[in-house]
Amino acid sequence: AQAIWARDAFFNVSICVMTKDGVKCLPLLKFLDGDETRPHLDPDGLRALRALRGTVCVASIVGDGRCGKSTLASEVVAPSDSCPVTVFPVGETGDPVTKGIDMCIVGAGQGTLVVLDCEGGNNPAGAIRSTVDVVAMLVSTLIVQVVWGQTSEAQLTELGRTLALRSRVVQDEASQLPKQQLALVVNGCHLKYSSDHLRNIFSEYHDGVESQRNEVRASIKKAYEEIHFVTVPHSLAPAYSKGISVLRTSIVDNCGVVALGGHALSGADICEMLTAGVTELQRSGLVPVPSIIRHVFFYHFLMPLVARLDEGYRSSLPRVEDMFTLDFSDTREMTLAQFDTEASRINHRELVGEAREDLQRRVDQAWKHFNELNTAIGEQELDVKREEEKRFSHSVNKVVAFKRSCVVMGKKQPVTETVNVFTEWHRTMTLRRNGTVHYSEWTSAEESSDFDGADRVVSEGEFIKIPEPTDVVDTNVLDVPKSL
């Protein structure tokens, strides 16, 4: 039965797979059957890397095939010297065992140490794939170069060949790979080296036809920030455990945090970096570091940050489907300030600026949409009332009675009186959801006067019936019936 022994760096235990045949690491980089030139990243390895939190340190163990790299890698990641575990597959024949890159994840202090066991080179019985070295170079902060028995000029030549592969990694001043250190390890060492042996082998004192050896040494010293030297005796030697302990300490102490542009990468960031790098290798055979940096920082960090802040800003806006929001503050600047804070650790400011512009556009669009919708709802009518009033229009002379000049025989003469004429005016008052009141224009209606048609005394002792208001006419056009 297959059991999973998987605990992350918080518990300080390896992530690996235990089967009935022993403990095996997780695959990371493999090659398709029938096409040994096309690398692909294994989903299991990527899944384990992506789950890592906190800082990540990556050490790549490289060197000639069949020199004991996988054995040393297993010793390094073993829980203790008293509990050895064969994590990485090993063999006793001349045929290569490791194909591509296998990995194991162990805790290291507050972070995580990822050990990559890389396919060996210089093996006449196996393939020599430079892609392995390029991929390991992309994410490693410590290169552990292993040889068997003793140091040699061939070891330095192999290092020079590996450095030449960096030409496939296109860099510029603003886009550099993580800083790396180098550990030269002699496995199964049968010699006693002096304390200044490392300085001696990198001395540039060769001249004449051997001057090229100086160039190799100079390129190695320039490529790595620091170079360390560790010897491990044969596994049957009494000092073997001590040598393994020294090697393990050297790797843990000198393997730095994987970072790009001053920004420490998480396990997920490293996955994105590997994915972009392998994709570019498959496409063109080159690894443009600026493209990888854009992939890791812009598409994997900055754009998800923009999407998260944009979603948070939109969710903070009031819902205005059917309710007007009278007073709401504009928080766009607060959202942009939060972006500036979270993106401040990214040194590639041109990428940060591009992402910030996109966030600015998004929140501006959201604010505009909110305002337009809120304004439209605010203009909806909440209540409508009609206002009316009378206004003085003019005065006219109205016939209010008739009077005889003689009580018995006198002709009736009209009696006039000045009457005020009023006009009825009205308008509509509309209360809208936004609290504003809008009035329509005043509109005039019919006219009326203050004449009420009551009986009036027109002469002493005599009452004359006042005509109804409909019969009252303006004296200016008065046509008195002759019968009167």
XYZ file of C-alpha atoms in Angstrom:
484
model
C 0.000 0.000 0.000
C 1.196 3.443 -0.866
C 1.426 5.951 1.940
C 2.126 9.618 1.648
C 4.687 11.086 3.985
C 4.027 14.762 3.383
C 4.477 17.520 5.891
C 5.563 21.002 5.010
C 8.407 23.079 6.404
C 6.376 24.104 9.434
C 6.798 20.560 10.765
C 10.379 20.367 9.502
C 9.828 17.049 7.691
C 10.452 16.013 4.102
C 7.792 15.784 1.448
C 8.257 12.485 -0.351
C 6.414 9.321 -1.332
C 6.913 6.020 0.471
C 6.279 2.798 -1.385
C 7.025 -0.853 -0.671
C 10.309 -0.423 -2.530
C 11.512 2.425 -0.341
C 11.203 6.180 -0.128
C 11.192 8.065 -3.396
C 11.297 11.749 -4.062
C 8.902 13.731 -6.197
C 9.653 14.195 -9.900
C 10.058 17.764 -11.118
C 11.495 17.814 -14.646
C 11.112 14.829 -16.951
C 11.344 14.042 -20.634
C 8.636 12.521 -22.796
C 9.115 8.923 -23.845
C 10.301 8.808 -27.414
C 11.280 12.488 -27.383
C 14.222 12.955 -25.075
C 14.663 16.577 -26.181
C 11.325 17.933 -24.951
C 11.229 18.531 -21.189
C 8.057 18.856 -19.183
C 7.316 19.696 -15.559
C 5.686 16.965 -13.521
C 2.313 17.928 -11.961
C 3.135 16.209 -8.641
C 6.311 18.199 -8.177
C 4.642 21.467 -9.140
C 1.765 20.779 -6.756
C 4.154 20.259 -3.853
C 6.112 23.412 -4.691
C 2.972 25.492 -5.077
C 1.828 24.540 -1.592
C 4.927 26.031 0.057
C 4.543 29.186 2.129
C 7.215 31.531 3.379
C 10.746 31.804 2.051
C 12.154 29.077 -0.174
C 15.811 28.098 -0.694
C 16.777 25.857 -3.613
C 19.986 23.812 -3.840
C 20.780 21.913 -7.034
C 23.116 18.927 -6.860
C 24.875 18.511 -10.195
C 27.976 16.799 -11.546
C 29.157 13.765 -13.443
C 26.941 10.745 -13.733
C 27.546 7.874 -11.283
C 29.573 9.969 -8.820
C 27.160 9.523 -5.910
C 25.084 12.709 -6.264
C 21.775 11.017 -5.419
C 23.306 9.238 -2.443
C 24.627 12.506 -1.028
C 21.293 14.212 -1.729
C 19.477 11.488 0.223
C 21.899 11.895 3.123
C 21.335 15.657 3.151
C 17.533 15.393 3.352
C 17.478 12.415 5.753
C 15.780 13.211 9.083
C 18.998 12.359 10.964
C 22.283 10.518 10.589
C 20.923 7.711 12.756
C 17.861 7.310 10.527
C 19.129 7.154 6.950
C 16.506 7.209 4.232
C 17.104 6.530 0.550
C 15.030 9.407 -0.759
C 16.519 9.708 -4.221
C 16.821 6.581 -6.373
C 20.324 5.145 -6.665
C 21.907 2.261 -8.534
C 25.046 0.144 -8.639
C 25.483 -0.243 -12.393
C 26.999 2.094 -14.933
C 23.615 3.005 -16.355
C 22.200 6.395 -15.334
C 19.473 6.323 -12.687
C 18.303 9.910 -12.365
C 16.585 11.239 -15.467
C 15.734 14.901 -15.530
C 15.358 16.428 -12.063
C 13.948 14.896 -8.885
C 13.343 16.911 -5.755
C 12.743 16.700 -2.051
C 11.426 19.422 0.245
C 12.651 19.771 3.821
C 12.293 22.339 6.548
C 15.151 24.740 7.144
C 14.684 27.144 10.037
C 11.838 29.549 9.300
C 11.681 28.617 5.610
C 11.897 25.665 3.280
C 14.858 23.981 1.603
C 14.241 22.348 -1.766
C 16.956 19.927 -2.877
C 17.092 19.168 -6.596
C 18.860 15.984 -7.662
C 19.847 16.621 -11.265
C 20.644 14.141 -13.987
C 24.391 13.656 -14.295
C 26.473 14.485 -17.303
C 29.646 13.101 -18.811
C 28.223 9.581 -18.772
C 28.898 7.584 -21.959
C 25.989 5.274 -21.120
C 23.405 8.031 -20.804
C 22.080 11.164 -22.423
C 23.682 14.549 -21.846
C 20.895 17.107 -21.661
C 21.885 20.709 -21.118
C 18.236 21.587 -20.473
C 18.598 20.065 -17.005
C 21.420 22.461 -16.130
C 19.520 25.472 -17.508
C 16.351 24.685 -15.545
C 18.336 24.081 -12.339
C 20.164 27.344 -12.903
C 16.894 29.270 -13.177
C 15.749 28.775 -9.603
C 18.791 27.677 -7.569
C 20.664 29.837 -5.101
C 23.275 27.143 -4.368
C 24.919 24.910 -6.960
C 26.471 21.792 -5.381
C 28.925 20.360 -7.908
C 29.951 16.801 -7.017
C 32.960 14.835 -8.266
C 34.234 11.448 -7.213
C 37.542 10.844 -5.503
C 39.414 14.116 -5.933
C 39.284 17.540 -7.514
C 40.438 17.778 -11.100
C 40.812 20.175 -13.967
C 37.917 18.344 -15.603
C 35.693 19.507 -12.735
C 36.519 23.140 -13.448
C 36.083 22.560 -17.176
C 32.637 21.120 -16.523
C 31.799 24.180 -14.447
C 32.910 26.370 -17.337
C 30.681 24.402 -19.701
C 27.741 24.867 -17.365
C 28.371 28.603 -17.189
C 28.456 28.725 -20.985
C 24.853 27.523 -20.901
C 23.935 30.815 -19.302
C 24.054 32.274 -22.802
C 20.713 30.518 -23.274
C 19.393 32.591 -20.392
C 18.965 36.083 -21.822
C 19.506 38.664 -19.077
C 19.960 42.398 -18.869
C 20.946 44.821 -16.129
C 17.367 45.135 -14.862
C 16.548 41.425 -15.127
C 18.944 39.095 -13.339
C 18.625 35.530 -12.097
C 18.767 34.839 -8.347
C 22.214 35.286 -6.813
C 24.055 31.979 -6.574
C 26.829 30.397 -4.509
C 28.898 27.361 -5.435
C 29.868 24.364 -3.317
C 32.554 22.077 -4.708
C 32.069 18.635 -3.147
C 34.465 15.711 -3.427
C 32.547 12.510 -2.688
C 34.488 9.418 -1.635
C 37.496 11.647 -1.093
C 40.726 9.694 -0.513
C 43.040 12.699 -0.180
C 43.777 15.120 2.623
C 43.419 18.647 1.273
C 45.000 21.667 2.924
C 42.882 24.567 4.142
C 44.048 26.768 1.269
C 43.363 24.189 -1.439
C 40.341 26.107 -2.756
C 42.391 29.266 -3.163
C 45.114 27.343 -4.937
C 42.902 25.714 -7.537
C 41.339 29.067 -8.440
C 44.619 30.956 -8.689
C 45.137 32.498 -12.115
C 48.850 31.934 -12.608
C 48.794 30.005 -15.880
C 50.403 31.471 -18.986
C 51.190 30.538 -22.541
C 49.039 27.819 -24.028
C 47.463 27.263 -20.587
C 46.201 30.836 -20.260
C 42.707 29.621 -21.125
C 42.656 27.923 -17.739
C 42.807 31.397 -16.185
C 39.727 32.435 -18.165
C 37.761 29.451 -16.863
C 38.712 30.251 -13.278
C 37.914 33.940 -13.703
C 34.482 33.186 -15.165
C 33.671 30.822 -12.289
C 34.687 33.342 -9.617
C 32.689 36.059 -11.376
C 29.564 33.929 -11.699
C 29.239 32.950 -8.032
C 29.118 35.224 -5.009
C 30.972 32.710 -2.837
C 32.659 29.350 -3.421
C 32.859 26.655 -0.740
C 34.800 23.390 -0.583
C 33.577 20.223 1.182
C 35.013 16.720 1.233
C 33.062 13.580 2.123
C 35.027 10.358 2.712
C 33.963 6.970 1.478
C 30.753 5.651 3.029
C 32.714 2.884 4.787
C 35.122 5.343 6.402
C 34.667 6.165 10.118
C 34.513 9.897 9.328
C 31.686 9.482 6.805
C 28.927 10.649 9.176
C 30.953 13.713 10.105
C 31.513 14.521 6.436
C 27.782 14.242 5.745
C 27.033 16.511 8.698
C 29.490 19.119 7.389
C 27.934 18.897 3.918
C 24.413 19.232 5.288
C 25.393 22.269 7.376
C 27.159 23.879 4.435
C 24.103 23.495 2.205
C 21.663 24.812 4.812
C 23.883 27.771 5.756
C 24.852 28.846 2.229
C 21.659 28.229 0.294
C 19.997 31.627 0.126
C 16.384 32.615 -0.379
C 15.222 32.552 -3.995
C 14.535 36.156 -4.973
C 14.098 38.236 -8.103
C 14.651 41.954 -8.057
C 14.843 41.944 -4.266
C 11.485 40.174 -3.954
C 11.529 36.803 -2.176
C 9.662 34.195 -4.186
C 7.113 31.813 -2.746
C 6.708 28.238 -3.879
C 3.947 29.339 -6.237
C 6.232 32.020 -7.697
C 8.937 29.424 -8.331
C 6.376 27.217 -10.077
C 5.444 30.075 -12.370
C 9.106 30.802 -13.031
C 9.799 27.173 -13.930
C 6.690 26.972 -16.101
C 7.615 30.080 -18.054
C 11.241 28.987 -18.410
C 10.462 25.495 -19.686
C 7.856 26.892 -22.088
C 10.412 29.281 -23.560
C 12.989 26.489 -23.818
C 10.522 24.351 -25.730
C 9.590 27.217 -28.023
C 12.920 28.829 -28.858
C 15.650 27.101 -26.872
C 16.305 30.347 -24.978
C 15.102 31.651 -21.632
C 14.494 35.416 -21.739
C 14.688 36.477 -18.109
C 12.643 39.680 -18.673
C 9.770 37.536 -19.955
C 10.051 35.243 -16.943
C 10.105 38.195 -14.566
C 7.017 39.607 -16.244
C 5.313 36.232 -15.995
C 6.169 35.802 -12.317
C 5.616 39.332 -11.055
C 3.072 40.863 -13.425
C 0.776 37.976 -14.287
C 1.254 35.918 -11.134
C 1.472 38.619 -8.431
C 0.496 42.098 -9.608
C -2.539 41.245 -11.737
C -4.090 38.975 -9.071
C -3.491 41.842 -6.630
C -5.250 44.230 -9.018
C -8.170 41.819 -9.407
C -8.498 41.369 -5.634
C -8.429 45.093 -4.879
C -10.826 45.828 -7.738
C -13.268 43.224 -6.467
C -12.983 44.597 -2.936
C -13.610 48.136 -4.154
C -16.650 47.135 -6.198
C -18.120 45.161 -3.304
C -17.716 48.215 -1.050
C -19.941 50.326 -3.299
C -23.594 50.455 -2.141
C -26.134 48.474 -4.112
C -28.228 51.002 -5.995
C -30.595 48.823 -8.009
C -33.655 50.427 -6.414
C -32.363 52.672 -3.641
C -30.635 56.024 -3.973
C -27.480 56.539 -1.912
C -27.442 60.108 -0.714
C -23.990 60.353 0.825
C -21.095 58.029 -0.033
C -17.388 58.800 0.056
C -15.055 58.071 -2.851
C -12.513 55.459 -1.692
C -10.574 55.078 -4.934
C -7.478 56.739 -3.490
C -7.547 54.373 -0.507
C -7.641 51.387 -2.865
C -4.702 52.724 -4.876
C -2.777 53.423 -1.669
C -3.298 49.813 -0.579
C -1.947 48.668 -3.942
C 1.128 50.875 -3.517
C 1.777 49.346 -0.098
C 1.459 45.721 -1.202
C 3.422 46.255 -4.421
C 6.217 48.263 -2.798
C 8.434 45.172 -2.449
C 8.518 44.701 -6.236
C 11.554 46.521 -7.584
C 10.473 46.327 -11.209
C 8.652 49.637 -11.092
C 7.647 49.605 -14.757
C 5.579 46.470 -14.100
C 4.138 48.012 -10.944
C 3.232 51.180 -12.858
C 1.509 49.203 -15.599
C -0.536 47.238 -13.073
C -1.416 50.417 -11.154
C -2.724 52.051 -14.320
C -4.938 49.040 -14.905
C -6.276 49.234 -11.347
C -6.870 52.984 -11.766
C -8.853 52.311 -14.931
C -10.926 49.612 -13.246
C -11.891 51.603 -10.157
C -12.597 54.714 -12.251
C -14.913 52.664 -14.424
C -16.648 51.181 -11.376
C -17.055 54.619 -9.769
C -18.449 56.086 -13.007
C -20.947 53.253 -13.379
C -22.006 53.632 -9.743
C -22.479 57.383 -10.114
C -24.446 57.101 -13.341
C -26.766 54.453 -11.927
C -27.134 56.258 -8.608
C -27.895 59.539 -10.398
C -30.511 57.867 -12.592
C -32.235 56.348 -9.557
C -32.021 59.667 -7.727
C -33.939 61.341 -10.553
C -36.892 58.993 -10.114
C -40.097 60.636 -8.765
C -40.939 59.866 -5.169
C -43.994 62.174 -4.707
C -45.947 64.642 -6.882
C -48.166 67.483 -5.614
C -50.163 70.246 -7.312
C -49.920 73.837 -6.076
C -52.602 76.436 -6.883
C -52.921 80.148 -6.257
C -54.941 83.180 -7.391
C -53.165 86.156 -8.791
C -54.550 89.631 -9.435
C -54.832 90.169 -13.152
C -56.578 93.503 -13.741
C -59.600 95.610 -12.808
C -62.699 96.206 -14.943
C -65.892 98.237 -14.585
C -68.866 95.944 -14.146
C -72.574 96.798 -14.162
C -73.788 96.062 -10.702
C -77.311 97.652 -10.864
C -79.639 99.979 -12.784
C -80.976 103.214 -11.462
C -83.840 105.446 -12.731
C -83.196 109.082 -12.885
C -86.870 109.494 -11.905
C -88.503 107.108 -9.599
C -91.629 106.829 -11.758
C -90.725 107.669 -15.327
C -86.949 107.965 -15.414
C -84.948 105.802 -17.746
C -82.885 103.123 -16.117
C -79.212 103.895 -16.123
C -76.526 101.297 -15.367
C -74.612 101.562 -12.158
C -70.988 100.385 -12.512
C -68.375 99.350 -10.035
C -64.703 98.548 -10.391
C -64.166 94.798 -10.072
C -60.808 93.026 -9.560
C -60.200 90.125 -11.904
C -58.021 87.193 -10.708
C -56.365 84.418 -12.684
C -56.054 80.853 -11.408
C -52.438 79.622 -11.609
C -51.097 76.149 -10.871
C -47.839 74.210 -11.002
C -46.547 70.726 -10.163
C -44.099 70.066 -7.326
C -42.065 66.840 -7.739
C -39.999 65.300 -4.921
C -37.264 63.014 -6.262
C -35.375 60.148 -4.578
C -32.245 62.236 -4.272
C -34.107 64.687 -2.009
C -34.345 67.522 -4.507
C -37.640 69.277 -5.272
C -38.429 70.306 -8.821
C -41.230 72.700 -9.810
C -42.887 72.964 -13.162
C -43.616 76.328 -14.740
C -46.680 78.165 -13.487
C -49.635 77.723 -15.850
C -52.650 80.085 -15.937
C -56.190 78.785 -15.979
C -59.596 80.576 -16.031
C -60.130 84.059 -14.685
C -62.451 85.019 -11.828
C -63.470 88.248 -10.095
C -64.446 89.365 -6.637
C -68.002 90.124 -7.832
C -70.416 87.683 -6.169
C -73.807 88.773 -7.683
C -75.494 89.833 -4.403
C -78.477 92.265 -4.256
C -77.516 95.877 -3.899
C -79.548 98.932 -2.687
C -79.617 101.384 -5.566
C -82.106 104.004 -4.420
C -83.997 104.898 -1.453
C -86.694 102.326 -0.736
C -86.125 100.405 -4.018
C -84.347 97.077 -4.735
C -83.331 96.108 -8.203
C -82.367 92.492 -9.030
C -78.735 92.332 -9.988
C -78.154 90.285 -13.112
C -76.425 86.955 -12.682
C -72.644 87.091 -13.198
C -73.114 85.511 -16.614
C -75.139 88.500 -17.649
C -72.644 91.049 -16.386
C -70.705 92.613 -19.190
C -68.061 95.198 -19.529
C -69.540 98.699 -19.780
C -67.159 99.471 -22.520
C -69.183 97.152 -24.784
C -72.446 97.444 -22.937
C -75.542 96.964 -25.118
C -78.512 97.882 -22.901
C -81.821 96.427 -24.131
C -84.217 99.104 -25.406
C -87.025 97.621 -23.395
C -85.339 98.857 -20.297
